[in-house]
Amino acid sequence: MSVDRLLRRKAPQGYLEEWELSISTPQEQRQNPLHTAMIFKLKTLYLALPITFIAEVSALRTVHNTPHQKERGLINAYGRLRSVISLVDLLEIDSEEKQFEEKFFILLKREESIWAFAVSEICGIHHYRVLEKAPIRAVKTSYSHFKGIVTWQKQSVAFIDEDLLFSTLGSTSL
Amino acid sequence: MIALFYRELQDHVESIEKHLKGKSIEDLQSILKSICAIKGGAKLVQKPSIERVARELETLLKQAIELAEPLDHRQCQVVQKATGLFKEIYETQGLSAKEGELKKLQQEIEASEQTIVRLFFIELERQIAILSESLLIFEQTPNTIAVESLLRAAHSIKGAARAVGYGALVGFVHSVEEVFTKWKERPLSAEIIETLFSCIDLLYQLTKSDVRAFSTALYSDFFSDAAYKLQHFSPSPLSLKSSQKRANVQNATVRVTADYLTQLMGLAGELLIESRWLEHFSETLLKIKRGQNDLLEYVDHLQSEDLESRKKSKLQQKAHLCSKQITTYMNSIELFIRRHSTLSDRLYRQVIESRMCPFSDGVENLPRLVRDLAKQLNKKIYFEIIGKSTAIDREILGQLKAPLEHLLKNAIDHGIELPEERVALGKPVEGHIRLEARHKAGMLHIVITDDGRGLDLDKIKLKAYELRLIDSLSLDLTETKLVEFLFLPGFTTAEKISEISGRGIGLNAVQDMIQQVHGQVQIAARMGKGATFCLQLPLTLSVIRALMVSISGEPYAFALARIEHAVVIESSEVETVAGLFYFYLNGKSIALVFAHQVLGVAAASQTAKLSVVVLSNGVNYYGVIVDALLGEKELVAQKLDPTIAKIDNIACGAFMENGDPILVIDTEEMIYSINRLFTKQKSRDRTLGMGE
């Protein structure tokens, strides 16, 4: 009760306006917080994924085929056996060259599940606020699972919809 | 501000005192409200000591509200003490004088909290285990060391019980202490020991239940009863035997999840692989050194006419310098590589060993089991465990519990005779059962021996004949062969099924479990003299001795313990019968199938010679054709991630020396898949009109 009284007492002159000014964030910033994504290159396509789902990046390792499951493979990443998926197949990226330089493996992690996929290049980490909507034609794939486009170093980078990706992965692992 | 606070404090204290008299939930809730207000106010005016007391009171009240019970006498007292202190504070408007008292009060309230009770339970559990063990030893052989250990445990329990205010327990433990302090003058009767055991059991159950159970009157009565019995029993001495010495070493332990250890092992394994690369690298450096030496030779052999002598000597100097430098650097890197290899090797071995724990950890419950069972069957048993400190893989130990229990039950039920029988046979009245664990020739040996009836080989033969497993009784079968029958499901020579054993499933289940951990069971028996069961197990499950093969161009492995043979045959040796392929080995016809067919992977190119791995499920033999046999290796098993959905026919994964993944085949599953394949083929052939 006394605390109540204490807190409801009248504020000194100009006090409220002063504080409001100093702690308010610009409208645009508040509506668009900063996000971080990792940009990588797969065949000829530049793609991005939120950094929260990227667990590790590993050098190229030998892939062991999985019996009974042609779509998956197995690699050794830092001493643990990990499942390998083909993002190329999953995103239905078609390209003329069947073989391409796979240099790295990116390990995705969501909750307890970890998947690895091969990429040609790791471009780096990019901060952004908004995703631009881009016409699907701009991205050379029939896969519609892109959330939007980010511009990075004059390149259009397609942002993968991680929810859709994980639900596809989850269903194929059954 | 402070004045404001004190005024408020007075209001709240009055409210609390009013509601303390009531016994309803609403009263409790309004007390809680007042306390929260006091806490908030104290925080605002920065009086931490009052805030802390208020916080403790808050927890106390919250618990009471949750249990939907009014505050008991002690708790009421505590609250009143607090309000009393608060009154003094605002009356004198002076806090500093009361700081000490406030602190004492806070601690007192803490003591009545539930968390303390939980700690008490944990300590109680620990001491009960020690108490139980010591009592068992005392029962067998009354001696001072056991008694001392008993008294220590009892004393700890008494102190802990007093701290949390469980009077009945304190009283009971005190009588236990008294009884044991005077054990020599007043020997304990078997009844009293039985009572003590039931008390221990009850205590153990209580530690697993919730707090309230402990303070109900029911248990107080039980313990008061037991205390009375202890004070008034009639002494009757137990038979005395030679005393036993007990080593009581306890190491500090740390709890770590199994997954954490797996990760550690993975990293250690990778480190080992990387260090091997370093060794290869040092060899390439040798090449550089040799190149250098050659260069040096050319320089030395330069004719003096080709170059000015000054330039030549300069060249020579430089070349010599380079050569010396390379030698120095190579030496230091070689030293580094050696140190590095040793360290990573040691790290790896340590991590693998971390999966081990002492044998005693897994057999703690067995002495009690034997004792209770012996009592139930009216037999006298002397049970000893040897090799308690032998290191065993945690997982193996977990799998061993059930088989060991079964084998002991068998020994007590069927093996050891009744005391009268034993005396008549000239044996000591007490049956002797010994459980031993030791490392031998790189394997773990667990032996259960008894000096009971042994095995009646004739009975086994008869039963086998009855079940039509052998054709005639006149067959001369060795003990080893006869003993194998015991492992068949449903085989038993017991006339009647008792609650304990005799159903005929036990030994079969035991053998299954042991084989699952890549082990073997052997039985040896002397009729009338006793039986010995020997379990041979690998030292650790995490390392599998495997045969590496190539299937479809990729590496796979079979656990050596699970395969019968591995041979290379000519394609000419293969015969066809009714669409299925066979070959002969040691007079047995073995069905052939391609490994890549079973696994659903691409076929590799055909070769004239076939590499075949022969599997067996004890009844049939199967030959699996692989691309090539690659050799024997010890592999560290890697459980497949849950993300990697269960792969058919594959038991686990592992890594080769170069870090590449290799899959270990599950032989049982593979046999099952092969059978399915054959059935499919047969039915397909039938529909196509290709009959037998």
PDB file of N, CA, C and O in Angstrom, chain B residues 104-153:
ATOM      1  N   LYS B 104      19.353 -14.967  12.770  1.00  0.00           N
ATOM      2  CA  LYS B 104      19.111 -16.266  13.390  1.00  0.00           C
ATOM      3  C   LYS B 104      17.740 -16.792  12.993  1.00  0.00           C
ATOM      4  O   LYS B 104      17.558 -17.972  12.672  1.00  0.00           O
ATOM      5  N   LEU B 105      16.802 -15.888  12.991  1.00  0.00           N
ATOM      6  CA  LEU B 105      15.441 -16.278  12.642  1.00  0.00           C
ATOM      7  C   LEU B 105      15.379 -16.793  11.207  1.00  0.00           C
ATOM      8  O   LEU B 105      14.750 -17.812  10.911  1.00  0.00           O
ATOM      9  N   GLN B 106      16.065 -16.084  10.338  1.00  0.00           N
ATOM     10  CA  GLN B 106      16.061 -16.496   8.934  1.00  0.00           C
ATOM     11  C   GLN B 106      16.590 -17.909   8.779  1.00  0.00           C
ATOM     12  O   GLN B 106      16.021 -18.730   8.064  1.00  0.00           O
ATOM     13  N   GLN B 107      17.648 -18.208   9.465  1.00  0.00           N
ATOM     14  CA  GLN B 107      18.228 -19.542   9.354  1.00  0.00           C
ATOM     15  C   GLN B 107      17.296 -20.594   9.913  1.00  0.00           C
ATOM     16  O   GLN B 107      17.167 -21.691   9.377  1.00  0.00           O
ATOM     17  N   GLU B 108      16.635 -20.221  10.990  1.00  0.00           N
ATOM     18  CA  GLU B 108      15.712 -21.162  11.594  1.00  0.00           C
ATOM     19  C   GLU B 108      14.593 -21.536  10.633  1.00  0.00           C
ATOM     20  O   GLU B 108      14.194 -22.683  10.514  1.00  0.00           O
ATOM     21  N   ILE B 109      14.109 -20.494   9.957  1.00  0.00           N
ATOM     22  CA  ILE B 109      13.019 -20.758   9.032  1.00  0.00           C
ATOM     23  C   ILE B 109      13.506 -21.628   7.880  1.00  0.00           C
ATOM     24  O   ILE B 109      12.822 -22.532   7.422  1.00  0.00           O
ATOM     25  N   GLU B 110      14.712 -21.333   7.449  1.00  0.00           N
ATOM     26  CA  GLU B 110      15.273 -22.140   6.372  1.00  0.00           C
ATOM     27  C   GLU B 110      15.280 -23.605   6.723  1.00  0.00           C
ATOM     28  O   GLU B 110      15.013 -24.469   5.902  1.00  0.00           O
ATOM     29  N   ALA B 111      15.609 -23.848   7.995  1.00  0.00           N
ATOM     30  CA  ALA B 111      15.704 -25.240   8.411  1.00  0.00           C
ATOM     31  C   ALA B 111      14.379 -25.956   8.308  1.00  0.00           C
ATOM     32  O   ALA B 111      14.339 -27.173   8.153  1.00  0.00           O
ATOM     33  N   SER B 112      13.295 -25.206   8.391  1.00  0.00           N
ATOM     34  CA  SER B 112      12.021 -25.894   8.315  1.00  0.00           C
ATOM     35  C   SER B 112      11.536 -26.030   6.874  1.00  0.00           C
ATOM     36  O   SER B 112      10.433 -26.470   6.633  1.00  0.00           O
ATOM     37  N   GLU B 113      12.369 -25.667   5.970  1.00  0.00           N
ATOM     38  CA  GLU B 113      11.958 -25.778   4.573  1.00  0.00           C
ATOM     39  C   GLU B 113      12.128 -27.186   4.038  1.00  0.00           C
ATOM     40  O   GLU B 113      12.894 -27.975   4.541  1.00  0.00           O
ATOM     41  N   GLN B 114      11.445 -27.435   2.964  1.00  0.00           N
ATOM     42  CA  GLN B 114      11.429 -28.772   2.382  1.00  0.00           C
ATOM     43  C   GLN B 114      12.767 -29.160   1.792  1.00  0.00           C
ATOM     44  O   GLN B 114      13.144 -30.315   1.799  1.00  0.00           O
ATOM     45  N   THR B 115      13.488 -28.174   1.265  1.00  0.00           N
ATOM     46  CA  THR B 115      14.742 -28.537   0.595  1.00  0.00           C
ATOM     47  C   THR B 115      15.697 -29.235   1.536  1.00  0.00           C
ATOM     48  O   THR B 115      16.404 -30.155   1.160  1.00  0.00           O
ATOM     49  N   ILE B 116      15.675 -28.811   2.773  1.00  0.00           N
ATOM     50  CA  ILE B 116      16.547 -29.457   3.744  1.00  0.00           C
ATOM     51  C   ILE B 116      16.157 -30.924   3.900  1.00  0.00           C
ATOM     52  O   ILE B 116      17.002 -31.799   4.034  1.00  0.00           O
ATOM     53  N   VAL B 117      14.856 -31.133   3.848  1.00  0.00           N
ATOM     54  CA  VAL B 117      14.403 -32.514   4.001  1.00  0.00           C
ATOM     55  C   VAL B 117      14.876 -33.375   2.832  1.00  0.00           C
ATOM     56  O   VAL B 117      15.255 -34.527   3.008  1.00  0.00           O
ATOM     57  N   ARG B 118      14.871 -32.778   1.666  1.00  0.00           N
ATOM     58  CA  ARG B 118      15.335 -33.548   0.502  1.00  0.00           C
ATOM     59  C   ARG B 118      16.789 -33.955   0.682  1.00  0.00           C
ATOM     60  O   ARG B 118      17.184 -35.075   0.364  1.00  0.00           O
ATOM     61  N   LEU B 119      17.589 -33.014   1.177  1.00  0.00           N
ATOM     62  CA  LEU B 119      18.998 -33.336   1.407  1.00  0.00           C
ATOM     63  C   LEU B 119      19.112 -34.454   2.430  1.00  0.00           C
ATOM     64  O   LEU B 119      19.945 -35.343   2.317  1.00  0.00           O
ATOM     65  N   PHE B 120      18.228 -34.383   3.425  1.00  0.00           N
ATOM     66  CA  PHE B 120      18.217 -35.417   4.441  1.00  0.00           C
ATOM     67  C   PHE B 120      17.949 -36.776   3.820  1.00  0.00           C
ATOM     68  O   PHE B 120      18.601 -37.765   4.141  1.00  0.00           O
ATOM     69  N   PHE B 121      17.003 -36.807   2.889  1.00  0.00           N
ATOM     70  CA  PHE B 121      16.669 -38.073   2.228  1.00  0.00           C
ATOM     71  C   PHE B 121      17.872 -38.651   1.504  1.00  0.00           C
ATOM     72  O   PHE B 121      18.128 -39.843   1.542  1.00  0.00           O
ATOM     73  N   ILE B 122      18.593 -37.763   0.821  1.00  0.00           N
ATOM     74  CA  ILE B 122      19.747 -38.241   0.049  1.00  0.00           C
ATOM     75  C   ILE B 122      20.791 -38.841   0.984  1.00  0.00           C
ATOM     76  O   ILE B 122      21.333 -39.910   0.738  1.00  0.00           O
ATOM     77  N   GLU B 123      21.049 -38.132   2.082  1.00  0.00           N
ATOM     78  CA  GLU B 123      22.031 -38.617   3.051  1.00  0.00           C
ATOM     79  C   GLU B 123      21.540 -39.921   3.665  1.00  0.00           C
ATOM     80  O   GLU B 123      22.307 -40.871   3.831  1.00  0.00           O
ATOM     81  N   LEU B 124      20.238 -39.965   3.964  1.00  0.00           N
ATOM     82  CA  LEU B 124      19.663 -41.156   4.573  1.00  0.00           C
ATOM     83  C   LEU B 124      19.853 -42.368   3.656  1.00  0.00           C
ATOM     84  O   LEU B 124      20.246 -43.447   4.109  1.00  0.00           O
ATOM     85  N   GLU B 125      19.592 -42.146   2.376  1.00  0.00           N
ATOM     86  CA  GLU B 125      19.720 -43.248   1.420  1.00  0.00           C
ATOM     87  C   GLU B 125      21.132 -43.812   1.440  1.00  0.00           C
ATOM     88  O   GLU B 125      21.347 -45.026   1.455  1.00  0.00           O
ATOM     89  N   ARG B 126      22.074 -42.895   1.466  1.00  0.00           N
ATOM     90  CA  ARG B 126      23.476 -43.320   1.451  1.00  0.00           C
ATOM     91  C   ARG B 126      23.809 -44.125   2.687  1.00  0.00           C
ATOM     92  O   ARG B 126      24.403 -45.198   2.636  1.00  0.00           O
ATOM     93  N   GLN B 127      23.398 -43.606   3.832  1.00  0.00           N
ATOM     94  CA  GLN B 127      23.740 -44.282   5.083  1.00  0.00           C
ATOM     95  C   GLN B 127      23.017 -45.610   5.209  1.00  0.00           C
ATOM     96  O   GLN B 127      23.541 -46.561   5.782  1.00  0.00           O
ATOM     97  N   ILE B 128      21.808 -45.688   4.681  1.00  0.00           N
ATOM     98  CA  ILE B 128      21.072 -46.955   4.743  1.00  0.00           C
ATOM     99  C   ILE B 128      21.824 -48.030   3.990  1.00  0.00           C
ATOM    100  O   ILE B 128      21.884 -49.183   4.427  1.00  0.00           O
ATOM    101  N   ALA B 129      22.386 -47.659   2.831  1.00  0.00           N
ATOM    102  CA  ALA B 129      23.127 -48.646   2.035  1.00  0.00           C
ATOM    103  C   ALA B 129      24.290 -49.200   2.847  1.00  0.00           C
ATOM    104  O   ALA B 129      24.519 -50.412   2.888  1.00  0.00           O
ATOM    105  N   ILE B 130      25.005 -48.288   3.523  1.00  0.00           N
ATOM    106  CA  ILE B 130      26.148 -48.728   4.333  1.00  0.00           C
ATOM    107  C   ILE B 130      25.660 -49.593   5.486  1.00  0.00           C
ATOM    108  O   ILE B 130      26.227 -50.650   5.798  1.00  0.00           O
ATOM    109  N   LEU B 131      24.568 -49.148   6.105  1.00  0.00           N
ATOM    110  CA  LEU B 131      23.991 -49.884   7.235  1.00  0.00           C
ATOM    111  C   LEU B 131      23.621 -51.305   6.806  1.00  0.00           C
ATOM    112  O   LEU B 131      23.945 -52.279   7.477  1.00  0.00           O
ATOM    113  N   SER B 132      22.957 -51.391   5.655  1.00  0.00           N
ATOM    114  CA  SER B 132      22.502 -52.685   5.159  1.00  0.00           C
ATOM    115  C   SER B 132      23.672 -53.619   4.903  1.00  0.00           C
ATOM    116  O   SER B 132      23.664 -54.789   5.291  1.00  0.00           O
ATOM    117  N   GLU B 133      24.680 -53.079   4.231  1.00  0.00           N
ATOM    118  CA  GLU B 133      25.850 -53.907   3.904  1.00  0.00           C
ATOM    119  C   GLU B 133      26.520 -54.403   5.180  1.00  0.00           C
ATOM    120  O   GLU B 133      26.846 -55.581   5.312  1.00  0.00           O
ATOM    121  N   SER B 134      26.717 -53.482   6.122  1.00  0.00           N
ATOM    122  CA  SER B 134      27.402 -53.864   7.354  1.00  0.00           C
ATOM    123  C   SER B 134      26.592 -54.888   8.127  1.00  0.00           C
ATOM    124  O   SER B 134      27.146 -55.818   8.718  1.00  0.00           O
ATOM    125  N   LEU B 135      25.273 -54.722   8.105  1.00  0.00           N
ATOM    126  CA  LEU B 135      24.438 -55.653   8.844  1.00  0.00           C
ATOM    127  C   LEU B 135      24.526 -57.059   8.245  1.00  0.00           C
ATOM    128  O   LEU B 135      24.572 -58.059   8.969  1.00  0.00           O
ATOM    129  N   LEU B 136      24.572 -57.118   6.906  1.00  0.00           N
ATOM    130  CA  LEU B 136      24.705 -58.415   6.240  1.00  0.00           C
ATOM    131  C   LEU B 136      25.992 -59.102   6.671  1.00  0.00           C
ATOM    132  O   LEU B 136      26.018 -60.291   6.958  1.00  0.00           O
ATOM    133  N   ILE B 137      27.058 -58.308   6.681  1.00  0.00           N
ATOM    134  CA  ILE B 137      28.345 -58.885   7.065  1.00  0.00           C
ATOM    135  C   ILE B 137      28.305 -59.334   8.516  1.00  0.00           C
ATOM    136  O   ILE B 137      28.775 -60.416   8.865  1.00  0.00           O
ATOM    137  N   PHE B 138      27.687 -58.481   9.329  1.00  0.00           N
ATOM    138  CA  PHE B 138      27.619 -58.809  10.751  1.00  0.00           C
ATOM    139  C   PHE B 138      26.849 -60.100  10.972  1.00  0.00           C
ATOM    140  O   PHE B 138      27.186 -60.910  11.832  1.00  0.00           O
ATOM    141  N   GLU B 139      25.790 -60.256  10.206  1.00  0.00           N
ATOM    142  CA  GLU B 139      24.957 -61.448  10.362  1.00  0.00           C
ATOM    143  C   GLU B 139      25.771 -62.704  10.084  1.00  0.00           C
ATOM    144  O   GLU B 139      25.645 -63.712  10.766  1.00  0.00           O
ATOM    145  N   GLN B 140      26.603 -62.631   9.017  1.00  0.00           N
ATOM    146  CA  GLN B 140      27.435 -63.779   8.663  1.00  0.00           C
ATOM    147  C   GLN B 140      28.521 -63.987   9.714  1.00  0.00           C
ATOM    148  O   GLN B 140      28.750 -65.098  10.172  1.00  0.00           O
ATOM    149  N   THR B 141      29.190 -62.896  10.027  1.00  0.00           N
ATOM    150  CA  THR B 141      30.358 -62.993  10.906  1.00  0.00           C
ATOM    151  C   THR B 141      30.371 -61.801  11.832  1.00  0.00           C
ATOM    152  O   THR B 141      30.854 -60.741  11.466  1.00  0.00           O
ATOM    153  N   PRO B 142      29.831 -61.938  13.032  1.00  0.00           N
ATOM    154  CA  PRO B 142      29.852 -60.784  13.932  1.00  0.00           C
ATOM    155  C   PRO B 142      31.286 -60.376  14.222  1.00  0.00           C
ATOM    156  O   PRO B 142      32.093 -61.191  14.650  1.00  0.00           O
ATOM    157  N   ASN B 143      31.630 -59.160  13.883  1.00  0.00           N
ATOM    158  CA  ASN B 143      32.993 -58.690  14.147  1.00  0.00           C
ATOM    159  C   ASN B 143      32.970 -57.196  14.397  1.00  0.00           C
ATOM    160  O   ASN B 143      32.023 -56.503  14.057  1.00  0.00           O
ATOM    161  N   THR B 144      34.058 -56.729  14.963  1.00  0.00           N
ATOM    162  CA  THR B 144      34.114 -55.323  15.403  1.00  0.00           C
ATOM    163  C   THR B 144      34.064 -54.346  14.237  1.00  0.00           C
ATOM    164  O   THR B 144      33.476 -53.289  14.336  1.00  0.00           O
ATOM    165  N   ILE B 145      34.699 -54.731  13.132  1.00  0.00           N
ATOM    166  CA  ILE B 145      34.770 -53.775  12.016  1.00  0.00           C
ATOM    167  C   ILE B 145      33.375 -53.489  11.469  1.00  0.00           C
ATOM    168  O   ILE B 145      33.015 -52.337  11.211  1.00  0.00           O
ATOM    169  N   ALA B 146      32.585 -54.560  11.324  1.00  0.00           N
ATOM    170  CA  ALA B 146      31.223 -54.367  10.828  1.00  0.00           C
ATOM    171  C   ALA B 146      30.439 -53.497  11.796  1.00  0.00           C
ATOM    172  O   ALA B 146      29.699 -52.593  11.404  1.00  0.00           O
ATOM    173  N   VAL B 147      30.623 -53.782  13.079  1.00  0.00           N
ATOM    174  CA  VAL B 147      29.879 -53.022  14.086  1.00  0.00           C
ATOM    175  C   VAL B 147      30.270 -51.553  14.034  1.00  0.00           C
ATOM    176  O   VAL B 147      29.408 -50.670  14.114  1.00  0.00           O
ATOM    177  N   GLU B 148      31.564 -51.302  13.896  1.00  0.00           N
ATOM    178  CA  GLU B 148      32.003 -49.906  13.837  1.00  0.00           C
ATOM    179  C   GLU B 148      31.352 -49.180  12.675  1.00  0.00           C
ATOM    180  O   GLU B 148      30.879 -48.053  12.799  1.00  0.00           O
ATOM    181  N   SER B 149      31.342 -49.856  11.539  1.00  0.00           N
ATOM    182  CA  SER B 149      30.738 -49.236  10.357  1.00  0.00           C
ATOM    183  C   SER B 149      29.243 -49.000  10.581  1.00  0.00           C
ATOM    184  O   SER B 149      28.700 -47.956  10.202  1.00  0.00           O
ATOM    185  N   LEU B 150      28.588 -49.959  11.233  1.00  0.00           N
ATOM    186  CA  LEU B 150      27.163 -49.831  11.565  1.00  0.00           C
ATOM    187  C   LEU B 150      26.933 -48.615  12.445  1.00  0.00           C
ATOM    188  O   LEU B 150      26.040 -47.808  12.207  1.00  0.00           O
ATOM    189  N   LEU B 151      27.770 -48.500  13.486  1.00  0.00           N
ATOM    190  CA  LEU B 151      27.586 -47.411  14.439  1.00  0.00           C
ATOM    191  C   LEU B 151      27.802 -46.060  13.766  1.00  0.00           C
ATOM    192  O   LEU B 151      27.081 -45.101  14.027  1.00  0.00           O
ATOM    193  N   ARG B 152      28.794 -46.008  12.875  1.00  0.00           N
ATOM    194  CA  ARG B 152      29.055 -44.741  12.182  1.00  0.00           C
ATOM    195  C   ARG B 152      27.837 -44.317  11.376  1.00  0.00           C
ATOM    196  O   ARG B 152      27.384 -43.182  11.437  1.00  0.00           O
ATOM    197  N   ALA B 153      27.298 -45.294  10.634  1.00  0.00           N
ATOM    198  CA  ALA B 153      26.130 -44.979   9.790  1.00  0.00           C
ATOM    199  C   ALA B 153      24.956 -44.559  10.655  1.00  0.00           C
ATOM    200  O   ALA B 153      24.271 -43.568  10.370  1.00  0.00           O
TER     201      ALA B 153
END
